[in-house]
């Protein structure tokens, strides 16, 4: 099976910058709407990446394009999926594809300690636009409220031993595909955000939060002593794997993609889009993902 070729530093910088902007954009959304739903963060993430869909020459003889295909996942019809976002990397030399790799990201968001997240349910999709109509007892837009995030805050939609938790491990073993968790956090933990917003949103320099990635097998190992139904905290994730720097709640998404996936240190190589585990993943409407991101890196000559 062909590994990905060695890309020049300019390719890694370009891809890293694209995913870093998606990271920051999601954190800006959390700052503006701390109780937004997890699927809305997925959509924000992939929409930001879609702005890099135009092919870009990043170095002499090298071009990069980032494509997005959003399907909506099983959560829109049933309850959950194995992964929310599939990231594929295609390495090309001219017209020939010389390497292919995939990483599966199951997203979970950090919940504030006070205040509920606006969860999405099957009823929301059946009701549709009717949810936008205000009721007769609508609260004032100026009603003050503060959402607080702490190192002890929980990823409440992630529960040890539940159907999805167990299914991810079974899926990895059956399909020989790794699954990673993509954790949506505020830009900084601890932090607090108040409504109504009175000024500009300023995240500041890179901090300890943001979009973070952790291997699912590392997480299951770290949580193996916890009882069924336990939801891990930001602190729990920070200690989930020796692969990360001490105190880090996973790899930053841009580091995971540019330094690990593109350098063949994480993710799964594959031969063909037609092989069973890949075909079932990306080509069936009932497949276990909601969106696909394709990063194509081409080495070209004579132009």
Short mmCIF file of C-alpha atoms in Angstrom, two decimals:
data_model
loop_
_atom_site.label_atom_id
_atom_site.label_comp_id
_atom_site.label_asym_id
_atom_site.label_seq_id
_atom_site.Cartn_x
_atom_site.Cartn_y
_atom_site.Cartn_z
CA UNK A 1 0.00 0.00 0.00
CA UNK A 2 1.44 3.36 -1.04
CA UNK A 3 2.20 5.82 1.74
CA UNK A 4 1.77 9.53 1.24
CA UNK A 5 4.83 11.20 -0.33
CA UNK A 6 6.86 13.76 1.53
CA UNK A 7 5.24 17.14 0.95
CA UNK A 8 7.18 20.42 1.02
CA UNK A 9 6.77 22.68 4.08
CA UNK A 10 4.59 25.09 2.08
CA UNK A 11 1.92 22.39 1.67
CA UNK A 12 1.82 21.75 5.41
CA UNK A 13 1.67 25.48 6.18
CA UNK A 14 -1.22 26.02 3.77
CA UNK A 15 -3.27 23.09 5.08
CA UNK A 16 -2.47 24.02 8.66
CA UNK A 17 -3.63 27.60 8.07
CA UNK A 18 -6.93 26.41 6.54
CA UNK A 19 -7.76 24.16 9.49
CA UNK A 20 -6.54 26.76 11.98
CA UNK A 21 -9.06 29.22 10.54
CA UNK A 22 -11.81 26.60 10.91
CA UNK A 23 -10.69 26.09 14.51
CA UNK A 24 -10.86 29.80 15.28
CA UNK A 25 -14.19 30.18 13.50
CA UNK A 26 -15.78 27.47 15.66
CA UNK A 27 -14.44 29.14 18.80
CA UNK A 28 -15.83 32.47 17.66
CA UNK A 29 -19.20 30.77 17.31
CA UNK A 30 -18.99 29.36 20.84
CA UNK A 31 -18.09 32.84 22.10
CA UNK A 32 -21.14 34.33 20.37
CA UNK A 33 -23.46 31.40 21.10
CA UNK A 34 -22.10 29.30 24.00
CA UNK A 35 -25.12 26.98 23.95
CA UNK A 36 -25.04 26.19 20.20
CA UNK A 37 -25.57 22.58 19.19
CA UNK A 38 -22.79 20.21 18.20
CA UNK A 39 -24.13 19.72 14.62
CA UNK A 40 -24.09 23.49 14.10
CA UNK A 41 -20.39 23.49 15.01
CA UNK A 42 -19.80 20.71 12.47
CA UNK A 43 -21.47 22.85 9.81
CA UNK A 44 -19.44 25.90 10.80
CA UNK A 45 -16.25 23.83 10.63
CA UNK A 46 -16.86 22.45 7.15
CA UNK A 47 -18.26 25.73 5.80
CA UNK A 48 -15.07 27.54 6.77
CA UNK A 49 -13.01 24.86 5.03
CA UNK A 50 -15.17 25.20 1.91
CA UNK A 51 -13.63 28.62 1.36
CA UNK A 52 -10.41 26.83 0.38
CA UNK A 53 -12.08 24.84 -2.42
CA UNK A 54 -10.31 26.79 -5.14
CA UNK A 55 -7.01 25.11 -6.17
CA UNK A 56 -4.02 27.05 -4.86
CA UNK A 57 -0.40 26.87 -5.98
CA UNK A 58 1.45 26.91 -2.68
CA UNK A 59 4.99 26.24 -3.90
CA UNK A 60 6.73 25.76 -7.27
CA UNK A 61 5.29 22.53 -8.64
CA UNK A 62 2.78 22.00 -5.82
CA UNK A 63 -0.95 22.77 -5.60
CA UNK A 64 -3.59 22.11 -2.92
CA UNK A 65 -7.39 21.99 -3.03
CA UNK A 66 -9.81 21.36 -0.15
CA UNK A 67 -13.24 20.02 -1.14
CA UNK A 68 -16.31 19.63 1.06
CA UNK A 69 -19.36 17.42 0.74
CA UNK A 70 -22.00 17.78 3.47
CA UNK A 71 -24.61 15.03 3.69
CA UNK A 72 -26.12 15.24 7.11
CA UNK A 73 -25.68 12.13 9.19
CA UNK A 74 -27.65 9.36 10.82
CA UNK A 75 -28.50 11.74 13.66
CA UNK A 76 -30.84 13.44 11.17
CA UNK A 77 -32.81 10.23 10.87
CA UNK A 78 -32.00 8.04 13.87
CA UNK A 79 -29.86 8.84 16.92
CA UNK A 80 -26.12 8.89 16.23
CA UNK A 81 -23.30 8.03 13.84
CA UNK A 82 -19.82 6.51 14.15
CA UNK A 83 -18.11 9.71 12.95
CA UNK A 84 -19.35 13.15 12.02
CA UNK A 85 -16.56 14.20 9.65
CA UNK A 86 -14.39 12.08 7.38
CA UNK A 87 -11.13 13.67 6.19
CA UNK A 88 -9.54 12.15 3.09
CA UNK A 89 -6.09 13.02 1.75
CA UNK A 90 -5.26 12.38 -1.89
CA UNK A 91 -1.68 12.76 -3.11
CA UNK A 92 -1.32 13.23 -6.86
CA UNK A 93 1.61 13.29 -9.24
CA UNK A 94 0.20 14.90 -12.33
CA UNK A 95 -2.95 13.00 -13.27
CA UNK A 96 -2.08 9.94 -11.17
CA UNK A 97 -3.14 9.40 -7.55
CA UNK A 98 -0.13 8.02 -5.70
CA UNK A 99 -1.43 7.92 -2.12
CA UNK A 100 -4.73 7.93 -0.22
CA UNK A 101 -5.48 8.26 3.47
CA UNK A 102 -8.53 8.81 5.69
CA UNK A 103 -9.23 9.98 9.24
CA UNK A 104 -12.64 9.74 10.93
CA UNK A 105 -13.65 12.41 13.44
CA UNK A 106 -16.48 11.92 15.95
CA UNK A 107 -17.28 15.39 17.30
CA UNK A 108 -18.33 16.23 20.86
CA UNK A 109 -18.69 19.66 22.41
CA UNK A 110 -17.84 20.85 25.91
CA UNK A 111 -20.97 21.81 27.83
CA UNK A 112 -21.13 24.92 30.03
CA UNK A 113 -21.51 24.31 33.76
CA UNK A 114 -24.64 26.47 33.82
CA UNK A 115 -27.23 26.72 31.09
CA UNK A 116 -28.44 24.12 28.62
CA UNK A 117 -27.11 23.49 25.13
CA UNK A 118 -29.69 23.83 22.37
CA UNK A 119 -29.83 20.18 21.43
CA UNK A 120 -31.21 19.04 18.08
CA UNK A 121 -33.73 16.21 18.06
CA UNK A 122 -35.62 14.29 15.36
CA UNK A 123 -38.63 16.49 16.15
CA UNK A 124 -36.63 19.56 15.11
CA UNK A 125 -36.19 18.14 11.63
CA UNK A 126 -39.84 17.14 11.36
CA UNK A 127 -41.09 20.53 12.58
CA UNK A 128 -38.68 22.38 10.32
CA UNK A 129 -39.00 26.15 10.00
CA UNK A 130 -41.79 26.30 12.56
CA UNK A 131 -39.12 26.34 15.27
CA UNK A 132 -38.17 29.86 14.19
CA UNK A 133 -41.58 31.29 15.04
CA UNK A 134 -41.61 33.09 18.42
CA UNK A 135 -44.11 31.93 21.00
CA UNK A 136 -46.41 34.25 22.91
CA UNK A 137 -44.22 33.94 26.02
CA UNK A 138 -40.88 34.78 24.42
CA UNK A 139 -38.25 36.05 26.85
CA UNK A 140 -36.58 39.41 26.30
CA UNK A 141 -33.46 39.40 24.12
CA UNK A 142 -31.75 41.51 26.77
CA UNK A 143 -32.19 38.98 29.57
CA UNK A 144 -28.73 38.67 31.15
CA UNK A 145 -27.06 35.26 31.41
CA UNK A 146 -23.48 34.02 31.68
CA UNK A 147 -22.22 30.67 30.44
CA UNK A 148 -19.20 29.35 32.35
CA UNK A 149 -16.70 26.73 31.20
CA UNK A 150 -14.20 25.18 33.63
CA UNK A 151 -11.62 22.36 33.48
CA UNK A 152 -14.25 20.23 35.25
CA UNK A 153 -16.91 20.95 32.60
CA UNK A 154 -18.20 17.83 30.85
CA UNK A 155 -18.65 16.53 27.31
CA UNK A 156 -22.15 15.44 28.28
CA UNK A 157 -23.06 13.79 24.96
CA UNK A 158 -20.11 11.40 25.39
CA UNK A 159 -21.01 8.62 27.81
CA UNK A 160 -18.88 5.65 28.77
CA UNK A 161 -20.48 2.38 27.74
CA UNK A 162 -23.43 3.75 25.78
CA UNK A 163 -24.40 2.42 22.34
CA UNK A 164 -22.24 4.86 20.38
CA UNK A 165 -19.24 4.45 22.68
CA UNK A 166 -19.27 0.68 22.23
CA UNK A 167 -20.13 0.83 18.53
CA UNK A 168 -17.06 2.94 17.74
CA UNK A 169 -14.73 0.30 19.18
CA UNK A 170 -16.58 -2.46 17.30
CA UNK A 171 -16.51 -0.44 14.08
CA UNK A 172 -12.74 0.11 14.30
CA UNK A 173 -12.08 -3.58 14.82
CA UNK A 174 -14.45 -4.74 12.08
CA UNK A 175 -13.44 -2.22 9.42
CA UNK A 176 -9.75 -1.69 10.27
CA UNK A 177 -10.33 2.09 10.40
CA UNK A 178 -9.27 4.37 13.25
CA UNK A 179 -11.77 6.80 14.77
CA UNK A 180 -10.69 10.00 16.51
CA UNK A 181 -12.73 12.32 18.69
CA UNK A 182 -12.93 15.97 17.66
CA UNK A 183 -13.63 18.00 20.79
CA UNK A 184 -15.14 21.47 20.41
CA UNK A 185 -14.02 23.70 23.29
CA UNK A 186 -14.04 27.41 23.99
CA UNK A 187 -10.81 29.09 22.90
CA UNK A 188 -9.71 29.13 26.53
CA UNK A 189 -10.65 26.96 29.51
CA UNK A 190 -11.69 28.26 31.98
CA UNK A 191 -13.75 31.02 30.37
CA UNK A 192 -17.15 32.67 30.57
CA UNK A 193 -19.38 34.37 28.00
CA UNK A 194 -22.26 36.71 28.79
CA UNK A 195 -25.51 37.52 26.98
CA UNK A 196 -26.45 39.91 25.54
CA UNK A 197 -23.18 40.54 23.72
CA UNK A 198 -22.12 44.14 24.07
CA UNK A 199 -18.94 44.40 22.02
CA UNK A 200 -16.59 42.72 19.57
CA UNK A 201 -15.45 39.12 20.01
CA UNK A 202 -11.69 38.93 20.57
CA UNK A 203 -10.27 35.44 21.16
CA UNK A 204 -6.67 36.52 21.61
CA UNK A 205 -3.56 34.40 20.91
CA UNK A 206 -3.64 30.59 20.72
CA UNK A 207 -4.76 29.08 24.02
CA UNK A 208 -5.42 25.72 25.70
CA UNK A 209 -8.88 25.13 24.19
CA UNK A 210 -10.22 25.16 20.65
CA UNK A 211 -10.86 22.15 18.41
CA UNK A 212 -8.87 19.21 19.75
CA UNK A 213 -8.36 15.64 18.51
CA UNK A 214 -7.86 12.46 20.58
CA UNK A 215 -7.62 8.85 19.44
CA UNK A 216 -10.73 6.92 20.45
CA UNK A 217 -8.72 3.92 21.66
CA UNK A 218 -6.62 6.20 23.89
CA UNK A 219 -9.79 7.72 25.30
CA UNK A 220 -11.40 4.34 25.99
CA UNK A 221 -8.23 3.21 27.78
CA UNK A 222 -8.14 6.38 29.89
CA UNK A 223 -11.81 5.95 30.84
CA UNK A 224 -11.70 2.19 31.37
CA UNK A 225 -12.08 2.51 35.15
CA UNK A 226 -15.11 4.80 34.92
CA UNK A 227 -18.64 3.52 35.37
CA UNK A 228 -21.07 3.29 32.48
CA UNK A 229 -22.78 6.60 31.88
CA UNK A 230 -19.78 8.69 32.98
CA UNK A 231 -19.12 11.79 30.88
CA UNK A 232 -15.47 12.91 30.75
CA UNK A 233 -14.40 16.44 31.63
CA UNK A 234 -11.92 18.75 29.96
CA UNK A 235 -9.45 17.65 32.65
CA UNK A 236 -10.08 13.99 31.83
CA UNK A 237 -9.28 14.58 28.17
CA UNK A 238 -6.12 16.46 29.12
CA UNK A 239 -4.82 13.28 30.72
CA UNK A 240 -6.21 10.83 28.17
CA UNK A 241 -3.06 10.08 26.22
CA UNK A 242 0.71 10.19 26.55
CA UNK A 243 0.79 11.09 22.84
CA UNK A 244 -0.07 14.69 23.70
CA UNK A 245 1.95 17.27 25.58
CA UNK A 246 1.20 17.30 29.35
CA UNK A 247 -1.98 19.22 30.08
CA UNK A 248 -3.13 19.34 26.47
CA UNK A 249 -6.69 18.20 25.79
CA UNK A 250 -5.67 16.54 22.52
CA UNK A 251 -3.93 17.73 19.37
CA UNK A 252 -5.10 21.03 17.91
CA UNK A 253 -7.04 20.12 14.74
CA UNK A 254 -4.61 21.99 12.46
CA UNK A 255 -1.64 20.14 14.00
CA UNK A 256 -3.42 16.80 13.68
CA UNK A 257 -4.13 17.32 9.97
CA UNK A 258 -0.87 18.96 8.87
CA UNK A 259 1.66 17.26 11.16
CA UNK A 260 0.12 13.83 11.72
CA UNK A 261 -2.35 12.94 8.95
CA UNK A 262 -0.33 14.41 6.07
CA UNK A 263 2.86 12.87 7.48
CA UNK A 264 1.32 9.38 7.80
CA UNK A 265 1.53 9.29 11.60
CA UNK A 266 -2.25 9.06 12.17
CA UNK A 267 -5.22 7.97 10.07
CA UNK A 268 -5.58 4.95 7.79
CA UNK A 269 -4.08 4.37 4.35
CA UNK A 270 -6.34 2.81 1.73
CA UNK A 271 -5.97 1.57 -1.84
CA UNK A 272 -9.27 2.32 -3.52
CA UNK A 273 -12.54 4.16 -2.97
CA UNK A 274 -14.19 0.90 -4.04
CA UNK A 275 -12.75 -1.25 -1.24
CA UNK A 276 -15.56 -2.33 1.06
CA UNK A 277 -14.76 -0.40 4.23
CA UNK A 278 -14.17 2.86 2.32
CA UNK A 279 -17.12 2.41 -0.06
CA UNK A 280 -19.51 1.79 2.84
CA UNK A 281 -18.14 4.84 4.59
CA UNK A 282 -18.47 7.45 1.85
CA UNK A 283 -20.79 6.12 -0.85
CA UNK A 284 -23.88 4.96 1.02
CA UNK A 285 -26.48 7.43 2.24
CA UNK A 286 -26.73 5.37 5.40
CA UNK A 287 -22.96 5.61 5.89
CA UNK A 288 -21.67 6.53 9.32
CA UNK A 289 -20.56 10.13 8.61
CA UNK A 290 -22.22 13.52 8.12
CA UNK A 291 -19.60 15.36 6.05
CA UNK A 292 -16.54 14.55 3.98
CA UNK A 293 -13.48 16.76 3.58
CA UNK A 294 -11.01 15.95 0.79
CA UNK A 295 -7.52 17.47 0.85
CA UNK A 296 -5.89 16.95 -2.54
CA UNK A 297 -2.17 17.70 -2.91
CA UNK A 298 -0.80 17.64 -6.45
CA UNK A 299 2.77 17.70 -7.63
CA UNK A 300 2.87 18.99 -11.18
CA UNK A 301 5.47 19.79 -13.81
CA UNK A 302 5.82 22.17 -16.73
CA UNK A 303 3.36 24.87 -15.62
#
